[in-house]
Coordinates of C-alpha atoms in Angstrom, one line a residue:
Chain A
X1 CA 11.0 4.0 13.9
X2 CA 7.2 3.7 13.5
X3 CA 5.9 0.2 13.4
X4 CA 4.3 0.5 10.0
X5 CA 7.5 1.5 8.2
X6 CA 9.2 -1.7 9.0
X7 CA 8.1 -3.9 6.2
X8 CA 7.9 -3.0 2.4
X9 CA 4.3 -4.1 2.1
X10 CA 3.2 -2.1 5.2
X11 CA 5.2 1.0 4.0
X12 CA 3.3 0.9 0.7
X13 CA 0.0 0.7 2.5
X14 CA 0.8 3.4 4.9
X15 CA 1.0 6.0 2.2
X16 CA -2.1 4.7 0.6
X17 CA -4.0 4.9 4.0
X18 CA -4.2 8.7 3.7
X19 CA -6.1 8.4 0.4
X20 CA -6.7 11.0 -2.3
X21 CA -3.3 10.2 -3.7
X22 CA -4.1 9.4 -7.3
X23 CA -1.1 7.4 -8.1
X24 CA -1.4 4.9 -5.3
X25 CA -2.2 1.3 -6.4
X26 CA -6.0 1.3 -6.5
X27 CA -6.2 -2.4 -5.7
X28 CA -4.3 -1.8 -2.4
X29 CA -6.5 1.1 -1.5
X30 CA -9.6 -0.9 -2.2
X31 CA -8.3 -3.8 -0.1
X32 CA -7.5 -1.8 3.0
X33 CA -11.0 -0.2 2.8
X34 CA -12.8 -3.5 2.1
X35 CA -10.9 -5.7 4.6
X36 CA -12.2 -5.5 8.2
X37 CA -10.0 -5.8 11.2
X38 CA -11.8 -9.0 11.9
X39 CA -10.6 -10.5 8.6
X40 CA -7.0 -9.8 9.5
X41 CA -6.8 -10.4 13.3
X42 CA -5.8 -13.7 15.0
X43 CA -9.1 -14.9 16.4
X44 CA -7.7 -17.9 18.4
X45 CA -6.5 -16.3 21.4
X46 CA -4.0 -17.5 24.0
X47 CA -5.1 -15.7 27.3
X48 CA -4.5 -15.8 30.9
X49 CA -6.9 -15.1 33.8
X50 CA -6.3 -12.2 36.3
X51 CA -5.2 -14.6 39.0
X52 CA -2.6 -16.4 36.9
X53 CA 1.0 -15.7 38.0
X54 CA 3.2 -13.7 35.6
X55 CA 5.4 -16.8 35.4
X56 CA 2.4 -18.6 33.6
X57 CA 2.2 -15.8 31.1
X58 CA 5.9 -15.9 30.5
X59 CA 5.7 -19.7 30.0
X60 CA 2.8 -19.3 27.4
X61 CA 4.7 -16.6 25.6
X62 CA 7.7 -18.8 25.2
X63 CA 5.8 -21.9 24.1
X64 CA 3.6 -20.1 21.7
X65 CA 6.3 -17.7 20.5
X66 CA 4.2 -14.6 21.1
X67 CA 5.1 -11.3 22.5
X68 CA 2.0 -10.3 24.4
X69 CA -0.9 -12.0 26.2
X70 CA -4.4 -10.6 26.9
X71 CA -5.8 -11.0 30.3
X72 CA -9.3 -12.1 29.9
X73 CA -12.1 -13.9 31.7
X74 CA -15.3 -15.2 29.9
X75 CA -14.7 -12.7 27.1
X76 CA -14.2 -9.7 29.3
X77 CA -11.0 -8.0 28.7
X78 CA -8.9 -6.6 31.6
X79 CA -5.4 -5.9 30.2
X80 CA -2.3 -7.1 28.4
X81 CA 0.9 -8.7 29.7
X82 CA 3.7 -7.8 27.3
X83 CA 7.4 -9.0 27.2
X84 CA 8.3 -5.7 28.7
X85 CA 6.1 -6.5 31.8
X86 CA 7.7 -9.9 32.1
X87 CA 11.2 -8.5 31.9
X88 CA 10.4 -6.0 34.6
X89 CA 8.8 -8.7 36.7
X90 CA 11.9 -10.8 36.4
X91 CA 14.1 -7.9 37.2
X92 CA 11.9 -6.8 40.1
X93 CA 11.5 -10.3 41.5
X94 CA 7.7 -10.4 41.3
X95 CA 7.3 -12.9 38.6
X96 CA 5.1 -15.0 40.8
X97 CA 2.6 -12.2 41.4
X98 CA -0.8 -12.4 39.8
X99 CA -1.0 -10.8 36.3
X100 CA -3.7 -8.5 37.5
X101 CA -1.2 -6.6 39.5
X102 CA 1.3 -5.7 36.8
X103 CA -0.5 -6.0 33.5
X104 CA -0.7 -3.0 31.2
X105 CA -4.2 -1.5 31.6
X106 CA -3.8 1.7 29.6
X107 CA -4.5 0.2 26.2
X108 CA -5.6 1.3 22.7
X109 CA -8.0 -1.2 21.3
X110 CA -9.6 -1.7 17.9
X111 CA -13.1 -2.7 17.0
X112 CA -13.6 -5.8 14.8
X113 CA -15.7 -4.1 12.2
X114 CA -13.3 -1.1 11.6
X115 CA -11.7 -1.2 8.1
X116 CA -8.1 -2.3 8.0
X117 CA -7.0 1.2 7.0
X118 CA -7.9 2.2 10.5
X119 CA -5.7 -0.4 12.0
X120 CA -2.8 0.8 9.8
X121 CA -3.3 4.3 11.0
X122 CA -3.2 3.1 14.6
X123 CA 0.0 1.2 14.0
X124 CA 1.5 4.4 12.6
X125 CA 0.3 6.6 15.4
X126 CA 1.1 4.4 18.4
X127 CA 4.3 2.4 18.8
X128 CA 2.6 -0.7 19.9
X129 CA 3.3 -4.0 18.4
X130 CA -0.2 -5.3 18.7
X131 CA -3.7 -4.2 19.4
X132 CA -6.4 -6.1 21.2
X133 CA -9.7 -6.3 19.2
X134 CA -13.1 -6.0 20.8
X135 CA -16.5 -6.5 19.3
X136 CA -19.5 -4.2 19.6
X137 CA -20.3 -5.7 23.0
X138 CA -16.8 -4.9 24.2
X139 CA -15.9 -8.6 24.3
X140 CA -12.4 -9.6 23.4
X141 CA -12.4 -11.3 20.1
X142 CA -8.9 -11.3 18.9
X143 CA -5.6 -9.6 18.6
X144 CA -3.9 -7.9 15.6
X145 CA -0.2 -7.4 14.9
X146 CA 1.8 -6.2 12.0
X147 CA 2.6 -9.8 10.9
X148 CA -1.2 -10.6 10.5
X149 CA -1.6 -7.6 8.2
X150 CA 1.4 -8.5 6.0
X151 CA 0.2 -12.1 5.7
X152 CA -3.4 -11.3 4.7
X153 CA -2.5 -8.4 2.4
X154 CA 0.0 -10.7 0.5
X155 CA -2.6 -13.4 0.1
X156 CA -5.4 -11.0 -0.9
X157 CA -3.1 -9.1 -3.4
X158 CA -2.0 -12.3 -5.0
X159 CA -5.6 -13.5 -5.5
X160 CA -6.6 -10.0 -6.7
X161 CA -3.9 -10.0 -9.2
X162 CA -4.8 -13.5 -10.5
X163 CA -8.4 -12.3 -10.8
X164 CA -7.5 -9.3 -12.8
X165 CA -5.1 -11.1 -15.0
X166 CA -7.7 -13.9 -15.8
X167 CA -10.4 -11.3 -16.4
X168 CA -8.5 -9.3 -19.0
X169 CA -7.3 -12.6 -20.5
X170 CA -10.9 -13.8 -21.0
X171 CA -12.0 -10.6 -22.6
X172 CA -9.2 -10.7 -25.1
X173 CA -10.0 -14.3 -26.0
X174 CA -13.7 -13.7 -26.4
X175 CA -13.1 -10.8 -28.7
X176 CA -10.3 -12.4 -30.8
X177 CA -8.4 -9.2 -30.9
X178 CA -7.7 -7.1 -27.8
X179 CA -10.7 -4.9 -28.3
X180 CA -10.8 -3.6 -24.8
X181 CA -10.3 0.1 -24.7
X182 CA -10.4 0.7 -21.0
X183 CA -10.5 -1.0 -17.7
X184 CA -10.5 1.1 -14.6
X185 CA -11.2 0.7 -11.0
X186 CA -12.0 3.7 -8.6
X187 CA -12.0 3.1 -4.8
X188 CA -14.7 5.3 -3.2
X189 CA -14.5 6.1 0.4
X190 CA -17.5 6.9 2.7
X191 CA -18.4 10.6 2.9
X192 CA -15.5 11.5 0.8
X193 CA -17.3 14.3 -1.0
X194 CA -14.0 15.9 -1.8
X195 CA -13.3 13.2 -4.4
X196 CA -17.0 12.5 -5.4
X197 CA -17.5 12.9 -9.1
X198 CA -13.8 12.3 -10.0
X199 CA -14.4 8.8 -11.4
X200 CA -17.4 10.0 -13.5
X201 CA -15.3 12.8 -14.9
X202 CA -12.4 10.6 -15.7
X203 CA -14.7 8.2 -17.5
X204 CA -16.3 11.0 -19.4
X205 CA -12.9 12.4 -20.5
X206 CA -11.7 9.0 -21.7
X207 CA -14.9 8.5 -23.8
X208 CA -14.6 12.0 -25.2
X209 CA -11.1 11.3 -26.2
X210 CA -12.2 8.2 -28.0
X211 CA -14.9 10.3 -29.7
X212 CA -18.0 8.4 -28.7
X213 CA -21.3 10.0 -29.4
X214 CA -22.0 12.8 -26.8
X215 CA -25.4 11.4 -26.0
X216 CA -24.0 8.0 -25.0
X217 CA -21.2 9.7 -23.1
X218 CA -23.7 11.5 -21.0
X219 CA -25.6 8.4 -20.2
X220 CA -22.4 6.6 -19.0
X221 CA -21.3 9.6 -17.0
X222 CA -24.7 9.9 -15.3
X223 CA -24.7 6.3 -14.3
X224 CA -21.1 6.5 -13.1
X225 CA -21.7 9.7 -11.2
X226 CA -24.9 8.4 -9.4
X227 CA -23.3 5.1 -8.5
X228 CA -20.2 7.0 -7.2
X229 CA -22.3 9.2 -5.0
X230 CA -24.3 6.2 -3.8
X231 CA -21.1 4.5 -2.7
X232 CA -20.0 7.7 -1.0
X233 CA -23.2 8.5 0.7
X234 CA -24.7 5.1 1.6
X235 CA -21.9 2.5 1.7
X236 CA -19.1 1.9 4.1
X237 CA -16.9 2.5 1.0
X238 CA -16.4 0.4 -2.1
X239 CA -15.1 0.2 -5.7
X240 CA -16.5 1.5 -8.9
X241 CA -15.1 -0.5 -11.7
X242 CA -15.6 0.3 -15.4
X243 CA -14.7 -1.3 -18.6
X244 CA -15.5 -0.6 -22.2
X245 CA -15.2 -3.4 -24.8
X246 CA -16.9 -3.7 -28.3
X247 CA -19.1 -0.7 -27.7
X248 CA -20.4 -1.9 -24.5
X249 CA -19.8 0.1 -21.3
X250 CA -20.1 -1.8 -18.1
X251 CA -20.0 -0.1 -14.7
X252 CA -20.0 -2.2 -11.5
X253 CA -20.4 -0.5 -8.2
X254 CA -19.6 -2.9 -5.4
X255 CA -19.4 -2.3 -1.7
X256 CA -19.1 -4.4 1.4
X257 CA -21.9 -3.0 3.4
X258 CA -24.2 -2.1 5.0
X259 CA -26.6 -3.5 2.3
X260 CA -30.2 -2.5 1.4
X261 CA -33.2 -4.1 3.1
X262 CA -35.7 -3.6 0.4
X263 CA -34.1 -3.3 -3.0
X264 CA -37.4 -2.6 -4.8
X265 CA -38.2 0.2 -2.5
X266 CA -34.7 1.7 -2.9
X267 CA -35.1 1.7 -6.7
X268 CA -38.4 3.7 -6.5
X269 CA -38.4 7.4 -7.4
X270 CA -38.1 9.7 -4.4
X271 CA -37.3 7.1 -1.7
X272 CA -34.3 7.9 0.3
X273 CA -32.5 7.1 3.5
X274 CA -30.2 10.0 3.3
X275 CA -29.6 12.2 6.4
X276 CA -30.4 15.9 6.6
X277 CA -26.9 17.1 6.0
X278 CA -26.4 14.9 3.0
X279 CA -29.6 16.4 1.6
X280 CA -28.3 19.8 2.3
X281 CA -25.5 19.1 -0.1
X282 CA -28.0 18.4 -2.8
X283 CA -27.8 14.6 -2.6
X284 CA -30.2 12.1 -1.2
X285 CA -33.2 13.1 -3.2
X286 CA -34.0 9.4 -3.9
X287 CA -33.3 9.7 -7.6
X288 CA -30.0 8.1 -7.9
X289 CA -30.8 4.5 -8.7
X290 CA -33.8 5.7 -10.8
X291 CA -31.4 7.8 -12.9
X292 CA -28.9 4.9 -13.3
X293 CA -31.8 2.6 -14.4
X294 CA -33.1 5.2 -16.9
X295 CA -29.8 5.6 -18.7
X296 CA -28.9 2.0 -18.7
X297 CA -29.6 -0.7 -21.3
X298 CA -29.1 -3.4 -18.7
X299 CA -29.5 -2.8 -15.0
X300 CA -29.0 -5.2 -12.2
X301 CA -28.8 -4.7 -8.4
X302 CA -28.2 -7.4 -5.8
X303 CA -28.1 -6.5 -2.1
X304 CA -28.4 -8.1 1.2
X305 CA -28.9 -6.3 4.5
X306 CA -25.7 -6.8 6.6
X307 CA -23.5 -7.7 3.7
X308 CA -22.9 -5.7 0.5
X309 CA -24.5 -4.2 -2.6
X310 CA -23.6 -4.7 -6.2
X311 CA -25.1 -2.5 -9.0
X312 CA -24.3 -3.2 -12.6
X313 CA -25.1 -0.8 -15.4
X314 CA -24.5 -1.7 -19.0
X315 CA -24.8 0.9 -21.7
X316 CA -24.3 0.4 -25.4
X317 CA -22.3 3.1 -26.9
X318 CA -21.9 2.3 -30.5
X319 CA -19.8 -0.5 -31.9
X320 CA -16.5 1.2 -32.4
X321 CA -15.5 4.7 -32.0
X322 CA -15.3 6.5 -35.5
Chain B
X1 CA -27.2 34.3 -26.6
X2 CA -23.7 34.7 -25.1
X3 CA -23.1 34.3 -21.5
X4 CA -21.7 37.9 -21.4
X5 CA -24.9 39.3 -22.9
X6 CA -27.0 37.3 -20.5
X7 CA -25.0 38.5 -17.5
X8 CA -25.3 42.1 -18.7
X9 CA -29.0 41.8 -19.5
X10 CA -30.0 40.2 -16.2
X11 CA -27.5 42.2 -14.0
X12 CA -25.9 39.1 -12.5
X13 CA -22.7 39.3 -10.6
X14 CA -20.0 37.6 -12.7
X15 CA -17.9 35.9 -10.0
X16 CA -15.9 33.8 -12.4
X17 CA -16.4 34.0 -16.2
X18 CA -13.5 32.6 -18.2
X19 CA -15.3 32.3 -21.4
X20 CA -17.8 35.1 -21.8
X21 CA -18.7 34.3 -25.4
X22 CA -20.0 30.8 -24.5
X23 CA -23.4 30.2 -26.0
X24 CA -26.2 29.9 -23.5
X25 CA -29.4 28.2 -24.7
X26 CA -31.6 28.0 -21.7
X27 CA -31.7 27.6 -17.9
X28 CA -32.6 24.9 -15.4
X29 CA -33.6 25.6 -11.9
X30 CA -33.1 22.9 -9.2
X31 CA -31.4 22.3 -5.9
X32 CA -31.3 18.5 -6.3
X33 CA -28.1 17.4 -8.0
X34 CA -29.7 14.1 -9.2
X35 CA -32.6 16.1 -10.7
X36 CA -30.1 18.3 -12.5
X37 CA -28.3 15.2 -13.8
X38 CA -31.5 13.7 -15.0
X39 CA -33.1 16.8 -16.7
X40 CA -30.7 19.7 -17.1
X41 CA -30.3 20.3 -20.9
X42 CA -26.9 21.0 -22.5
X43 CA -26.0 24.7 -22.7
X44 CA -28.3 25.7 -19.8
X45 CA -27.4 28.0 -16.9
X46 CA -28.1 26.2 -13.7
X47 CA -30.0 28.3 -11.2
X48 CA -29.5 26.9 -7.7
X49 CA -28.9 27.4 -4.0
X50 CA -26.2 24.8 -3.9
X51 CA -23.0 26.6 -3.4
X52 CA -20.5 23.8 -3.3
X53 CA -18.0 22.1 -5.7
X54 CA -20.2 19.1 -6.4
X55 CA -22.5 21.5 -8.3
X56 CA -19.7 22.3 -10.6
X57 CA -19.0 18.5 -11.1
X58 CA -22.6 18.0 -12.1
X59 CA -22.5 20.9 -14.5
X60 CA -19.4 19.4 -16.2
X61 CA -21.3 16.2 -16.4
X62 CA -24.4 17.6 -18.2
X63 CA -22.6 20.3 -20.1
X64 CA -24.1 23.3 -18.3
X65 CA -21.7 26.3 -18.9
X66 CA -22.6 28.3 -15.8
X67 CA -24.1 28.2 -12.3
X68 CA -26.1 31.0 -11.0
X69 CA -26.0 30.9 -7.2
X70 CA -29.1 32.6 -5.7
X71 CA -29.6 34.6 -2.5
X72 CA -26.0 35.9 -3.0
X73 CA -24.7 32.9 -1.1
X74 CA -21.0 32.7 -0.4
X75 CA -19.0 30.9 -3.0
X76 CA -16.4 28.7 -1.2
X77 CA -12.8 28.6 -2.3
X78 CA -13.0 25.0 -3.4
X79 CA -16.0 25.7 -5.6
X80 CA -14.1 28.4 -7.3
X81 CA -11.1 26.1 -7.8
X82 CA -13.4 23.4 -9.3
X83 CA -15.0 25.9 -11.6
X84 CA -11.7 27.3 -12.8
X85 CA -10.5 23.7 -13.5
X86 CA -13.5 22.6 -15.2
X87 CA -14.2 25.9 -17.2
X88 CA -17.6 26.5 -15.6
X89 CA -18.8 30.1 -15.1
X90 CA -20.0 31.2 -11.6
X91 CA -22.6 33.9 -11.3
X92 CA -24.4 35.3 -8.3
X93 CA -27.7 37.2 -7.7
X94 CA -29.4 38.4 -4.5
X95 CA -32.7 37.2 -6.0
X96 CA -34.4 33.8 -5.3
X97 CA -34.6 30.9 -7.7
X98 CA -38.0 32.0 -9.1
X99 CA -37.2 35.6 -9.7
X100 CA -33.8 34.7 -11.3
X101 CA -35.4 32.1 -13.5
X102 CA -38.1 34.5 -14.7
X103 CA -35.5 37.1 -15.5
X104 CA -33.4 34.7 -17.6
X105 CA -36.6 33.4 -19.2
X106 CA -37.7 36.9 -20.2
X107 CA -34.3 37.9 -21.6
X108 CA -33.9 34.7 -23.6
X109 CA -37.4 35.1 -25.0
X110 CA -36.7 38.7 -26.0
X111 CA -33.6 37.6 -27.8
X112 CA -35.4 34.8 -29.7
X113 CA -37.9 37.3 -31.1

């Protein structure tokens, strides 16, 4: 049995990890893209040095109730002593040998800034119970196991649900009657040109069904499309959320990185950081944000290099559909 | 004029034309999708070198009924699928953007008279 299919939460995530499945819970998809391995891993590590006897590792495992211990010295990672290694040592009578002689050194490791979806795929692909986590400098910074993922996802899902519930509650209250027509969230993955444009098209269709003026529909669709492509081309993945209430369309494109250094420059016509192959697909002409600004009644962008970017586009689309 | 008449008058290759009676009111020539989104008028044929499915998505967005792919570039299967789904016609010509645009312009002008 694969590790991932052992818990109900993880099983749900597993199918979502392959994306492009329209009926997967969007909140979950967004979460496993947004959360990084470092948000989920256990950072306080119990480790042993190379010289420590296997018996010391066994003692630590018993005391801390853990099933594997990294062998590490000053952040440098050498290997892992697992329960299997200990059992073999006890059976083979070499429990007092140093860890360096019997530790597992053929290891699959994760990097701390990979999205959680990566980790889920790894748990699915390999039958390991845990993965050591290294940072960019190849220093050991944590360890991640199934339990960590379940715990963090449950916490995040609960708070996300609370947020969604209170958000829709507020809108209903402000309005007196529940005058919200639509509230949608679309997760957008990096370089997923296969799905690019889907969100904008859905938004357009919904507005057409509700018979809003075609001119306004085009403005909303343009803003949605450009922001969707931006998330796809420039961000590490993010979410496009859209809501319509009282003739006001609000699109928010939010991502978790890498952020824009000079927002003013990025909003200027013709400026672009897109690579050649993205340009060859007809994108990256440096007109995206300019287009969004042009069709919006209100436009806001906040960004910070190293963290994320949020773009808001508000478009008035007539008070109520006829 | 209708799409069918335009195809006939210009000698374009009809790769996929589900609704030949669709009215064509103009053309827009560009290879930058953001530019198309910003400026392509409703009812225009999009003349472009971009032979991929995102071009179809953009046409749907702006209400362009057809894409004319220049230099007789290959039309990939997923672009065909997208066009079929979205009801966008796909045409092809060995000409370049300029020549194809001139041709459409001349034909439309003649019809207007």
